[in-house]
PDB file of C-alpha atoms and ligand atoms in Angstrom:
ATOM      1  CA  MET M  13       4.576  -4.590 -10.335  1.00  0.00           C
ATOM      2  CA  VAL M  14       1.868  -5.228  -7.859  1.00  0.00           C
ATOM      3  CA  SER M  15       3.164  -7.479  -5.120  1.00  0.00           C
ATOM      4  CA  SER M  16       6.519  -5.980  -4.508  1.00  0.00           C
ATOM      5  CA  TRP M  17       8.431  -4.631  -1.598  1.00  0.00           C
ATOM      6  CA  TYR M  18      11.356  -2.509  -0.862  1.00  0.00           C
ATOM      7  CA  TYR M  19      12.587  -5.404   1.223  1.00  0.00           C
ATOM      8  CA  GLU M  20      12.007  -8.093  -1.355  1.00  0.00           C
ATOM      9  CA  PRO M  21      15.187 -10.079  -1.802  1.00  0.00           C
ATOM     10  CA  LYS M  22      16.525  -9.847  -5.324  1.00  0.00           C
ATOM     11  CA  GLU M  23      15.536 -12.820  -7.450  1.00  0.00           C
ATOM     12  CA  GLU M  24      18.425 -14.919  -8.555  1.00  0.00           C
ATOM     13  CA  GLY M  25      19.652 -13.825 -11.923  1.00  0.00           C
ATOM     14  CA  VAL M  26      18.141 -10.356 -11.615  1.00  0.00           C
ATOM     15  CA  MET M  27      20.947  -7.880 -11.907  1.00  0.00           C
ATOM     16  CA  SER M  28      20.875  -5.090  -9.428  1.00  0.00           C
ATOM     17  CA  ILE M  29      21.608  -1.611 -10.645  1.00  0.00           C
ATOM     18  CA  HIS M  30      24.549  -1.663  -8.313  1.00  0.00           C
ATOM     19  CA  GLN M  31      26.066  -4.729  -9.989  1.00  0.00           C
ATOM     20  CA  SER M  32      25.492  -3.753 -13.544  1.00  0.00           C
ATOM     21  CA  GLY M  33      25.189   0.034 -13.701  1.00  0.00           C
ATOM     22  CA  VAL M  34      23.191   1.628 -16.443  1.00  0.00           C
ATOM     23  CA  GLU M  35      23.074  -1.619 -18.472  1.00  0.00           C
ATOM     24  CA  ALA M  36      20.392  -2.987 -16.148  1.00  0.00           C
ATOM     25  CA  LEU M  37      18.007  -0.187 -17.123  1.00  0.00           C
ATOM     26  CA  ASP M  38      15.587  -0.799 -19.978  1.00  0.00           C
ATOM     27  CA  ARG M  39      16.539   1.659 -22.722  1.00  0.00           C
ATOM     28  CA  ASP M  40      13.035   1.367 -24.219  1.00  0.00           C
ATOM     29  CA  ALA M  41      11.224   2.204 -21.007  1.00  0.00           C
ATOM     30  CA  LEU M  42      10.158   5.662 -22.196  1.00  0.00           C
ATOM     31  CA  SER M  43       7.949   6.540 -25.121  1.00  0.00           C
ATOM     32  CA  ASN M  44       7.291   9.782 -26.945  1.00  0.00           C
ATOM     33  CA  ASP M  45       3.819   8.501 -27.805  1.00  0.00           C
ATOM     34  CA  LEU M  46       2.534   8.587 -24.247  1.00  0.00           C
ATOM     35  CA  PRO M  47       0.644  11.665 -23.014  1.00  0.00           C
ATOM     36  CA  LEU M  48       2.954  11.786 -19.970  1.00  0.00           C
ATOM     37  CA  PRO M  49       6.045  14.033 -19.947  1.00  0.00           C
ATOM     38  CA  LEU M  50       9.290  12.081 -20.339  1.00  0.00           C
ATOM     39  CA  TYR M  51      10.613  13.113 -16.954  1.00  0.00           C
ATOM     40  CA  LEU M  52       7.495  11.708 -15.250  1.00  0.00           C
ATOM     41  CA  GLN M  53       7.802   8.505 -17.281  1.00  0.00           C
ATOM     42  CA  LEU M  54      11.403   8.205 -16.157  1.00  0.00           C
ATOM     43  CA  ALA M  55      10.482   8.919 -12.524  1.00  0.00           C
ATOM     44  CA  ARG M  56       7.780   6.261 -12.759  1.00  0.00           C
ATOM     45  CA  TYR M  57      10.187   3.738 -14.265  1.00  0.00           C
ATOM     46  CA  LEU M  58      12.878   4.371 -11.642  1.00  0.00           C
ATOM     47  CA  ARG M  59      10.264   4.236  -8.871  1.00  0.00           C
ATOM     48  CA  GLY M  60       9.215   0.816 -10.184  1.00  0.00           C
ATOM     49  CA  GLN M  61      12.825  -0.359 -10.093  1.00  0.00           C
ATOM     50  CA  ILE M  62      13.091   0.725  -6.470  1.00  0.00           C
ATOM     51  CA  VAL M  63       9.762  -0.719  -5.384  1.00  0.00           C
ATOM     52  CA  SER M  64      10.445  -4.056  -7.111  1.00  0.00           C
ATOM     53  CA  GLY M  65      13.694  -4.406  -5.191  1.00  0.00           C
ATOM     54  CA  ARG M  66      15.927  -4.176  -8.266  1.00  0.00           C
ATOM     55  CA  PHE M  67      17.601  -1.196  -6.666  1.00  0.00           C
ATOM     56  CA  GLY M  68      18.902  -2.113  -3.244  1.00  0.00           C
ATOM     57  CA  HIS M  69      18.921   0.254  -0.308  1.00  0.00           C
ATOM     58  CA  ARG M  70      21.865   2.655  -0.702  1.00  0.00           C
ATOM     59  CA  ASP M  71      22.588   1.502  -4.284  1.00  0.00           C
ATOM     60  CA  ALA M  72      24.075   4.330  -6.294  1.00  0.00           C
ATOM     61  CA  LEU M  73      22.118   5.604  -9.275  1.00  0.00           C
ATOM     62  CA  PRO M  74      24.064   5.741 -12.552  1.00  0.00           C
ATOM     63  CA  GLY M  75      25.298   9.240 -13.438  1.00  0.00           C
ATOM     64  CA  GLU M  76      23.074  11.849 -15.049  1.00  0.00           C
ATOM     65  CA  ARG M  77      24.936  11.752 -18.360  1.00  0.00           C
ATOM     66  CA  GLU M  78      24.874   7.938 -18.566  1.00  0.00           C
ATOM     67  CA  MET M  79      21.153   7.854 -17.907  1.00  0.00           C
ATOM     68  CA  ALA M  80      20.464  10.582 -20.450  1.00  0.00           C
ATOM     69  CA  GLU M  81      22.302   8.507 -23.089  1.00  0.00           C
ATOM     70  CA  ARG M  82      20.630   5.271 -22.022  1.00  0.00           C
ATOM     71  CA  PHE M  83      17.110   6.673 -22.335  1.00  0.00           C
ATOM     72  CA  SER M  84      17.886   9.070 -25.216  1.00  0.00           C
ATOM     73  CA  VAL M  85      16.651  12.078 -23.259  1.00  0.00           C
ATOM     74  CA  SER M  86      18.242  15.334 -22.177  1.00  0.00           C
ATOM     75  CA  ARG M  87      20.084  15.704 -18.902  1.00  0.00           C
ATOM     76  CA  VAL M  88      17.410  18.190 -17.833  1.00  0.00           C
ATOM     77  CA  THR M  89      14.821  15.402 -18.146  1.00  0.00           C
ATOM     78  CA  VAL M  90      16.948  13.098 -15.990  1.00  0.00           C
ATOM     79  CA  ARG M  91      17.464  15.842 -13.432  1.00  0.00           C
ATOM     80  CA  LYS M  92      13.733  16.538 -13.221  1.00  0.00           C
ATOM     81  CA  ALA M  93      12.938  12.821 -12.786  1.00  0.00           C
ATOM     82  CA  ILE M  94      15.495  12.534 -10.003  1.00  0.00           C
ATOM     83  CA  LYS M  95      14.071  15.633  -8.356  1.00  0.00           C
ATOM     84  CA  GLU M  96      10.634  13.934  -8.248  1.00  0.00           C
ATOM     85  CA  LEU M  97      12.090  10.926  -6.434  1.00  0.00           C
ATOM     86  CA  LEU M  98      14.183  13.098  -4.136  1.00  0.00           C
ATOM     87  CA  ASP M  99      10.988  14.940  -3.165  1.00  0.00           C
ATOM     88  CA  GLU M 100       9.272  11.602  -2.487  1.00  0.00           C
ATOM     89  CA  GLY M 101      12.178  10.565  -0.284  1.00  0.00           C
ATOM     90  CA  LEU M 102      12.996   7.534  -2.457  1.00  0.00           C
ATOM     91  CA  LEU M 103      16.402   8.936  -3.373  1.00  0.00           C
ATOM     92  CA  GLN M 104      19.003  10.861  -1.446  1.00  0.00           C
ATOM     93  CA  GLN M 105      21.775  13.014  -2.779  1.00  0.00           C
ATOM     94  CA  ARG M 106      25.146  13.320  -1.130  1.00  0.00           C
ATOM     95  CA  GLN M 107      27.118  16.350  -2.139  1.00  0.00           C
ATOM     96  CA  GLY M 108      29.959  15.402  -4.451  1.00  0.00           C
ATOM     97  CA  VAL M 109      29.318  11.657  -4.014  1.00  0.00           C
ATOM     98  CA  GLY M 110      26.160  10.874  -5.970  1.00  0.00           C
ATOM     99  CA  THR M 111      22.504   9.882  -5.776  1.00  0.00           C
ATOM    100  CA  PHE M 112      21.482   6.878  -3.722  1.00  0.00           C
ATOM    101  CA  VAL M 113      18.394   4.774  -3.164  1.00  0.00           C
ATOM    102  CA  ASN M 114      16.771   5.486   0.154  1.00  0.00           C
ATOM    103  CA  ARG M 115      14.326   2.818   1.173  1.00  0.00           C
ATOM    104  CA  GLY M 116      14.212   4.206   4.687  1.00  0.00           C
ATOM    105  CA  THR M 117      13.605   2.103   7.731  1.00  0.00           C
ATOM    106  CA  SER M 118       9.933   1.429   7.216  1.00  0.00           C
ATOM    107  CA  PRO M 119       8.520  -1.066   4.763  1.00  0.00           C
ATOM    108  CA  TYR M 120       6.713   0.204   1.718  1.00  0.00           C
ATOM    109  CA  VAL M 121       3.653  -1.737   0.648  1.00  0.00           C
ATOM    110  CA  GLU M 122       1.619  -1.916  -2.484  1.00  0.00           C
ATOM    111  CA  GLN M 123      -1.836  -3.319  -1.996  1.00  0.00           C
ATOM    112  CA  ARG M 124      -3.942  -4.482  -4.888  1.00  0.00           C
ATOM    113  CA  LEU M 125      -7.374  -2.994  -4.508  1.00  0.00           C
ATOM    114  CA  SER M 126      -9.211  -5.649  -6.462  1.00  0.00           C
ATOM    115  CA  THR M 127      -8.396  -8.571  -4.146  1.00  0.00           C
ATOM    116  CA  LEU M 128     -10.004  -9.023  -0.766  1.00  0.00           C
ATOM    117  CA  THR M 129      -7.231  -9.810   1.676  1.00  0.00           C
ATOM    118  CA  SER M 130      -6.621  -9.242   5.356  1.00  0.00           C
ATOM    119  CA  PHE M 131      -3.782  -7.173   6.673  1.00  0.00           C
ATOM    120  CA  SER M 132      -2.075 -10.347   7.966  1.00  0.00           C
ATOM    121  CA  GLU M 133      -2.312 -12.028   4.549  1.00  0.00           C
ATOM    122  CA  ASP M 134      -0.980  -8.908   2.826  1.00  0.00           C
ATOM    123  CA  MET M 135       2.061  -8.781   5.055  1.00  0.00           C
ATOM    124  CA  THR M 136       2.763 -12.513   5.042  1.00  0.00           C
ATOM    125  CA  SER M 137       2.672 -12.633   1.244  1.00  0.00           C
ATOM    126  CA  ARG M 138       5.466 -10.060   1.293  1.00  0.00           C
ATOM    127  CA  GLY M 139       7.604 -11.953   3.775  1.00  0.00           C
ATOM    128  CA  LEU M 140       6.836  -9.569   6.616  1.00  0.00           C
ATOM    129  CA  THR M 141       5.488 -10.248  10.049  1.00  0.00           C
ATOM    130  CA  ALA M 142       2.093  -8.679  10.698  1.00  0.00           C
ATOM    131  CA  GLY M 143       1.416  -7.431  14.180  1.00  0.00           C
ATOM    132  CA  SER M 144      -1.262  -5.586  16.112  1.00  0.00           C
ATOM    133  CA  LEU M 145      -1.137  -3.323  19.078  1.00  0.00           C
ATOM    134  CA  TRP M 146      -4.552  -3.327  20.723  1.00  0.00           C
ATOM    135  CA  LEU M 147      -5.727   0.172  21.506  1.00  0.00           C
ATOM    136  CA  ASN M 148      -9.261  -0.677  22.595  1.00  0.00           C
ATOM    137  CA  ARG M 149     -11.845  -3.444  22.356  1.00  0.00           C
ATOM    138  CA  THR M 150     -15.354  -3.255  23.703  1.00  0.00           C
ATOM    139  CA  VAL M 151     -18.923  -4.372  23.113  1.00  0.00           C
ATOM    140  CA  THR M 152     -21.257  -1.398  22.708  1.00  0.00           C
ATOM    141  CA  ALA M 153     -24.358  -0.239  20.895  1.00  0.00           C
ATOM    142  CA  ALA M 154     -23.697   0.597  17.247  1.00  0.00           C
ATOM    143  CA  SER M 155     -23.586   4.293  16.405  1.00  0.00           C
ATOM    144  CA  PRO M 156     -26.169   5.458  13.825  1.00  0.00           C
ATOM    145  CA  GLU M 157     -23.445   5.486  11.121  1.00  0.00           C
ATOM    146  CA  GLU M 158     -22.320   1.954  12.022  1.00  0.00           C
ATOM    147  CA  ALA M 159     -25.892   0.663  12.203  1.00  0.00           C
ATOM    148  CA  LEU M 160     -26.539   2.045   8.729  1.00  0.00           C
ATOM    149  CA  ALA M 161     -23.335   0.545   7.296  1.00  0.00           C
ATOM    150  CA  LEU M 162     -24.014  -2.838   8.875  1.00  0.00           C
ATOM    151  CA  GLY M 163     -27.765  -2.927   8.233  1.00  0.00           C
ATOM    152  CA  LEU M 164     -28.521  -3.172  11.980  1.00  0.00           C
ATOM    153  CA  SER M 165     -31.554  -1.960  13.876  1.00  0.00           C
ATOM    154  CA  PRO M 166     -31.098   0.892  16.351  1.00  0.00           C
ATOM    155  CA  GLY M 167     -29.593  -0.303  19.640  1.00  0.00           C
ATOM    156  CA  ALA M 168     -28.026  -3.466  18.177  1.00  0.00           C
ATOM    157  CA  THR M 169     -24.674  -4.359  19.767  1.00  0.00           C
ATOM    158  CA  VAL M 170     -21.325  -4.578  18.042  1.00  0.00           C
ATOM    159  CA  SER M 171     -17.787  -5.694  18.926  1.00  0.00           C
ATOM    160  CA  ARG M 172     -15.514  -2.720  18.438  1.00  0.00           C
ATOM    161  CA  MET M 173     -11.780  -3.240  17.958  1.00  0.00           C
ATOM    162  CA  GLN M 174      -9.191  -0.539  17.596  1.00  0.00           C
ATOM    163  CA  ARG M 175      -5.698  -1.619  16.560  1.00  0.00           C
ATOM    164  CA  LEU M 176      -2.412  -0.212  15.396  1.00  0.00           C
ATOM    165  CA  ARG M 177      -1.291  -2.507  12.586  1.00  0.00           C
ATOM    166  CA  THR M 178       2.406  -3.144  12.203  1.00  0.00           C
ATOM    167  CA  ALA M 179       4.720  -4.801   9.687  1.00  0.00           C
ATOM    168  CA  ASN M 180       8.009  -6.070  11.106  1.00  0.00           C
ATOM    169  CA  GLY M 181       7.270  -3.853  14.091  1.00  0.00           C
ATOM    170  CA  ASN M 182       6.772  -0.686  12.003  1.00  0.00           C
ATOM    171  CA  ALA M 183       3.475   1.168  12.383  1.00  0.00           C
ATOM    172  CA  MET M 184       1.516   1.006   9.121  1.00  0.00           C
ATOM    173  CA  ALA M 185      -2.128   1.780   9.832  1.00  0.00           C
ATOM    174  CA  LEU M 186      -4.741   2.524  12.467  1.00  0.00           C
ATOM    175  CA  GLU M 187      -7.883   0.463  12.245  1.00  0.00           C
ATOM    176  CA  MET M 188     -11.272   0.539  13.922  1.00  0.00           C
ATOM    177  CA  ALA M 189     -13.216  -2.597  13.031  1.00  0.00           C
ATOM    178  CA  VAL M 190     -16.853  -2.990  14.012  1.00  0.00           C
ATOM    179  CA  ILE M 191     -18.546  -6.417  13.822  1.00  0.00           C
ATOM    180  CA  PRO M 192     -22.140  -7.233  14.806  1.00  0.00           C
ATOM    181  CA  THR M 193     -22.110  -9.345  17.985  1.00  0.00           C
ATOM    182  CA  ARG M 194     -24.077 -12.076  16.246  1.00  0.00           C
ATOM    183  CA  PHE M 195     -20.871 -12.786  14.275  1.00  0.00           C
ATOM    184  CA  LEU M 196     -18.386 -11.978  17.025  1.00  0.00           C
ATOM    185  CA  ALA M 197     -19.810 -11.849  20.544  1.00  0.00           C
ATOM    186  CA  ASP M 198     -16.528 -11.195  22.309  1.00  0.00           C
ATOM    187  CA  PRO M 199     -13.720  -9.112  20.752  1.00  0.00           C
ATOM    188  CA  LEU M 200     -11.244 -10.807  23.129  1.00  0.00           C
ATOM    189  CA  GLU M 201     -11.617 -13.915  20.977  1.00  0.00           C
ATOM    190  CA  VAL M 202      -9.436 -12.276  18.334  1.00  0.00           C
ATOM    191  CA  GLN M 203      -5.819 -13.126  19.010  1.00  0.00           C
ATOM    192  CA  GLY M 204      -3.977 -12.585  15.721  1.00  0.00           C
ATOM    193  CA  SER M 205      -5.978 -12.207  12.541  1.00  0.00           C
ATOM    194  CA  LEU M 206      -9.572 -10.990  12.720  1.00  0.00           C
ATOM    195  CA  TYR M 207     -10.402 -12.639   9.393  1.00  0.00           C
ATOM    196  CA  ASP M 208      -8.994 -15.983  10.591  1.00  0.00           C
ATOM    197  CA  THR M 209     -11.188 -15.776  13.688  1.00  0.00           C
ATOM    198  CA  LEU M 210     -14.266 -14.990  11.594  1.00  0.00           C
ATOM    199  CA  ARG M 211     -13.503 -17.783   9.113  1.00  0.00           C
ATOM    200  CA  ARG M 212     -13.091 -20.282  11.954  1.00  0.00           C
ATOM    201  CA  LYS M 213     -16.562 -19.320  13.146  1.00  0.00           C
ATOM    202  CA  GLY M 214     -17.960 -19.961   9.661  1.00  0.00           C
ATOM    203  CA  PHE M 215     -18.259 -16.310   8.627  1.00  0.00           C
ATOM    204  CA  THR M 216     -16.016 -15.922   5.604  1.00  0.00           C
ATOM    205  CA  PRO M 217     -15.408 -12.391   4.291  1.00  0.00           C
ATOM    206  CA  HIS M 218     -16.494 -12.697   0.677  1.00  0.00           C
ATOM    207  CA  ARG M 219     -16.668  -9.259  -0.888  1.00  0.00           C
ATOM    208  CA  ALA M 220     -15.916  -5.710   0.241  1.00  0.00           C
ATOM    209  CA  LEU M 221     -16.711  -2.173  -0.770  1.00  0.00           C
ATOM    210  CA  GLN M 222     -14.046   0.389  -0.043  1.00  0.00           C
ATOM    211  CA  ARG M 223     -13.979   4.142  -0.087  1.00  0.00           C
ATOM    212  CA  LEU M 224     -10.646   5.944  -0.057  1.00  0.00           C
ATOM    213  CA  SER M 225      -9.837   9.566   0.557  1.00  0.00           C
ATOM    214  CA  ALA M 226      -6.730  11.598   1.246  1.00  0.00           C
ATOM    215  CA  ILE M 227      -6.381  13.132   4.690  1.00  0.00           C
ATOM    216  CA  GLN M 228      -3.860  14.914   6.862  1.00  0.00           C
ATOM    217  CA  LEU M 229      -3.341  13.141  10.143  1.00  0.00           C
ATOM    218  CA  PRO M 230      -4.491  14.941  13.284  1.00  0.00           C
ATOM    219  CA  ALA M 231      -2.015  15.072  16.195  1.00  0.00           C
ATOM    220  CA  GLU M 232      -3.164  11.972  18.084  1.00  0.00           C
ATOM    221  CA  GLN M 233      -3.280   9.640  15.094  1.00  0.00           C
ATOM    222  CA  ALA M 234       0.026  10.997  13.781  1.00  0.00           C
ATOM    223  CA  GLU M 235       1.642  10.238  17.110  1.00  0.00           C
ATOM    224  CA  GLN M 236       0.237   6.702  17.147  1.00  0.00           C
ATOM    225  CA  LEU M 237       1.631   6.145  13.641  1.00  0.00           C
ATOM    226  CA  GLY M 238       4.957   7.745  14.529  1.00  0.00           C
ATOM    227  CA  VAL M 239       4.808  10.465  11.848  1.00  0.00           C
ATOM    228  CA  PRO M 240       4.641  14.269  12.102  1.00  0.00           C
ATOM    229  CA  GLU M 241       1.245  15.885  12.670  1.00  0.00           C
ATOM    230  CA  GLY M 242      -0.411  16.774   9.370  1.00  0.00           C
ATOM    231  CA  SER M 243       1.346  13.972   7.432  1.00  0.00           C
ATOM    232  CA  ALA M 244      -0.511  12.637   4.418  1.00  0.00           C
ATOM    233  CA  ALA M 245      -2.521   9.472   4.938  1.00  0.00           C
ATOM    234  CA  LEU M 246      -5.226   7.458   3.251  1.00  0.00           C
ATOM    235  CA  TYR M 247      -8.540   7.212   5.019  1.00  0.00           C
ATOM    236  CA  ILE M 248     -10.268   3.982   4.067  1.00  0.00           C
ATOM    237  CA  GLU M 249     -13.724   2.762   4.890  1.00  0.00           C
ATOM    238  CA  ARG M 250     -14.361  -0.896   4.175  1.00  0.00           C
ATOM    239  CA  ARG M 251     -17.718  -2.650   4.339  1.00  0.00           C
ATOM    240  CA  THR M 252     -17.194  -6.387   4.095  1.00  0.00           C
ATOM    241  CA  LEU M 253     -20.012  -8.720   3.162  1.00  0.00           C
ATOM    242  CA  LEU M 254     -20.715 -12.435   3.478  1.00  0.00           C
ATOM    243  CA  GLU M 255     -21.446 -14.405   0.319  1.00  0.00           C
ATOM    244  CA  ASP M 256     -25.194 -13.817   0.705  1.00  0.00           C
ATOM    245  CA  GLY M 257     -24.628 -10.043   0.924  1.00  0.00           C
ATOM    246  CA  THR M 258     -25.072  -9.694   4.711  1.00  0.00           C
ATOM    247  CA  PRO M 259     -22.734  -6.979   6.075  1.00  0.00           C
ATOM    248  CA  LEU M 260     -20.043  -8.577   8.264  1.00  0.00           C
ATOM    249  CA  GLU M 261     -17.707  -5.725   9.195  1.00  0.00           C
ATOM    250  CA  PHE M 262     -17.380  -1.977   8.939  1.00  0.00           C
ATOM    251  CA  VAL M 263     -13.804  -0.718   9.220  1.00  0.00           C
ATOM    252  CA  ARG M 264     -12.422   2.783   9.287  1.00  0.00           C
ATOM    253  CA  SER M 265      -8.680   3.046   8.917  1.00  0.00           C
ATOM    254  CA  GLN M 266      -5.860   5.496   8.377  1.00  0.00           C
ATOM    255  CA  TYR M 267      -2.930   4.190   6.330  1.00  0.00           C
ATOM    256  CA  ARG M 268       0.392   5.978   6.350  1.00  0.00           C
ATOM    257  CA  GLY M 269       0.748   7.743   3.013  1.00  0.00           C
ATOM    258  CA  ASP M 270       4.507   7.216   2.953  1.00  0.00           C
ATOM    259  CA  ALA M 271       4.241   3.480   3.493  1.00  0.00           C
ATOM    260  CA  TYR M 272       1.354   2.355   1.312  1.00  0.00           C
ATOM    261  CA  ASP M 273       0.426   2.388  -2.345  1.00  0.00           C
ATOM    262  CA  PHE M 274      -2.923   1.088  -3.475  1.00  0.00           C
ATOM    263  CA  ILE M 275      -2.966  -0.342  -6.957  1.00  0.00           C
ATOM    264  CA  VAL M 276      -6.040  -0.691  -9.126  1.00  0.00           C
ATOM    265  CA  GLU M 277      -6.043  -2.882 -12.184  1.00  0.00           C
ATOM    266  CA  LEU M 278      -8.178  -1.574 -15.045  1.00  0.00           C
ATOM    267  CA  ASN M 279      -9.372  -3.756 -17.889  1.00  0.00           C
ATOM    268  CA  LEU M 280     -10.684  -2.628 -21.225  1.00  0.00           C
ATOM    269  CA  ALA M 281     -14.466  -2.164 -21.067  1.00  0.00           C
ATOM    270  CA  ALA M 282     -16.476  -4.859 -22.856  1.00  0.00           C
ATOM    271  CA  PRO M 283     -17.873  -2.750 -25.757  1.00  0.00           C
ATOM    272  CA  ALA M 284     -14.401  -1.353 -26.537  1.00  0.00           C
ATOM    273  CA  ARG M 285     -12.960  -4.868 -26.517  1.00  0.00           C
ATOM    274  CA  GLU M 286     -15.534  -5.946 -29.079  1.00  0.00           C
ATOM    275  CA  VAL M 287     -14.803  -3.010 -31.393  1.00  0.00           C
ATOM    276  CA  ASN M 288     -11.064  -3.765 -31.268  1.00  0.00           C
ATOM    277  CA  ARG M 289     -11.448  -7.427 -32.031  1.00  0.00           C
TER     278      ARG M 289
HETATM  279  C1  LIG T 302      -7.445  -5.208   6.386  1.00  0.00           C
HETATM  280  C2  LIG T 302      -8.828  -4.654   6.103  1.00  0.00           C
HETATM  281  C3  LIG T 302      -9.706  -4.653   7.320  1.00  0.00           C
HETATM  282  C4  LIG T 302      -9.720  -6.001   8.007  1.00  0.00           C
HETATM  283  C5  LIG T 302      -8.305  -6.443   8.299  1.00  0.00           C
HETATM  284  C6  LIG T 302      -8.264  -7.827   8.899  1.00  0.00           C
HETATM  285  C7  LIG T 302      -8.236  -2.850   4.482  1.00  0.00           C
HETATM  286  C8  LIG T 302      -8.414  -1.447   4.105  1.00  0.00           C
HETATM  287  N1  LIG T 302      -8.795  -3.276   5.607  1.00  0.00           N
HETATM  288  O1  LIG T 302      -6.684  -4.332   7.129  1.00  0.00           O
HETATM  289  O2  LIG T 302     -11.025  -4.360   6.895  1.00  0.00           O
HETATM  290  O3  LIG T 302     -10.445  -5.954   9.222  1.00  0.00           O
HETATM  291  O4  LIG T 302      -7.553  -6.461   7.098  1.00  0.00           O
HETATM  292  O5  LIG T 302      -6.926  -8.126   9.142  1.00  0.00           O
HETATM  293  O6  LIG T 302      -7.602  -3.560   3.754  1.00  0.00           O
HETATM  294  P1  LIG T 302      -6.465  -9.313  10.059  1.00  0.00           P
HETATM  295  O7  LIG T 302      -7.225 -10.536   9.624  1.00  0.00           O
HETATM  296  O8  LIG T 302      -5.008  -9.398   9.839  1.00  0.00           O
HETATM  297  O9  LIG T 302      -6.804  -8.962  11.483  1.00  0.00           O
END
């Protein structure tokens, strides 16, 4: 499930776990042939049900015994799968009452890594309202790192924009976008979407190269994102190019690790496809 949300309304006709209990769970979801332990397969399956919106916030999970029977696994396997999701904060246990879905108060986003979209487009496609809190915008000389990334000569000027990106008012990411002034002379021109502004000026983002790494947020960034210092986050560098290959933007961002999943689609390599034909 790529474009799904915790907040996605349930499609008509899709039974929620709450309505239909264990019957709504696919009894063939797990396989002994996969090189992944059954409890991790089960955790992955249940996570998918939560992320796709089939489990509603606060829906009760079917009992341990029922799930063990449904998936033909031991109760230990079910317990270990639930423990995974409890650790991730996707489930909550109430003593003597049961296990419940916990979608929390902040939206959870999956972003497909193979499609070039803007933050605003990503949020809108999920029925959320994208927002920005401007932290800083200036015109300055590019730093050596920025000049290298953007193919600029030393001393060239850039528009520098630092924003806190929000979805339905919840902080999602910090972003520092740098654009050569020949494409954007004045950062104050950007009102809502940066990509919309660039497109209007005839500079359409065509292709991007991204580098992702895991980080722990330092105090200041953690505070801006409203999470504890040292929380896990994804550091992403994006270099966006025009159709002719000219670098258009260089962006460094920190995405909240608890709010974002990046999904990569992998296709069978060409030679392997031929052999299997
Ligand atoms: C995304 C892009 C960022 C771009 C922004 C434009 C990633 C990692 N980054 O956040 O490079 O500047 O969208 O968004 O996806 P906007 O058009 O909504 O301002």
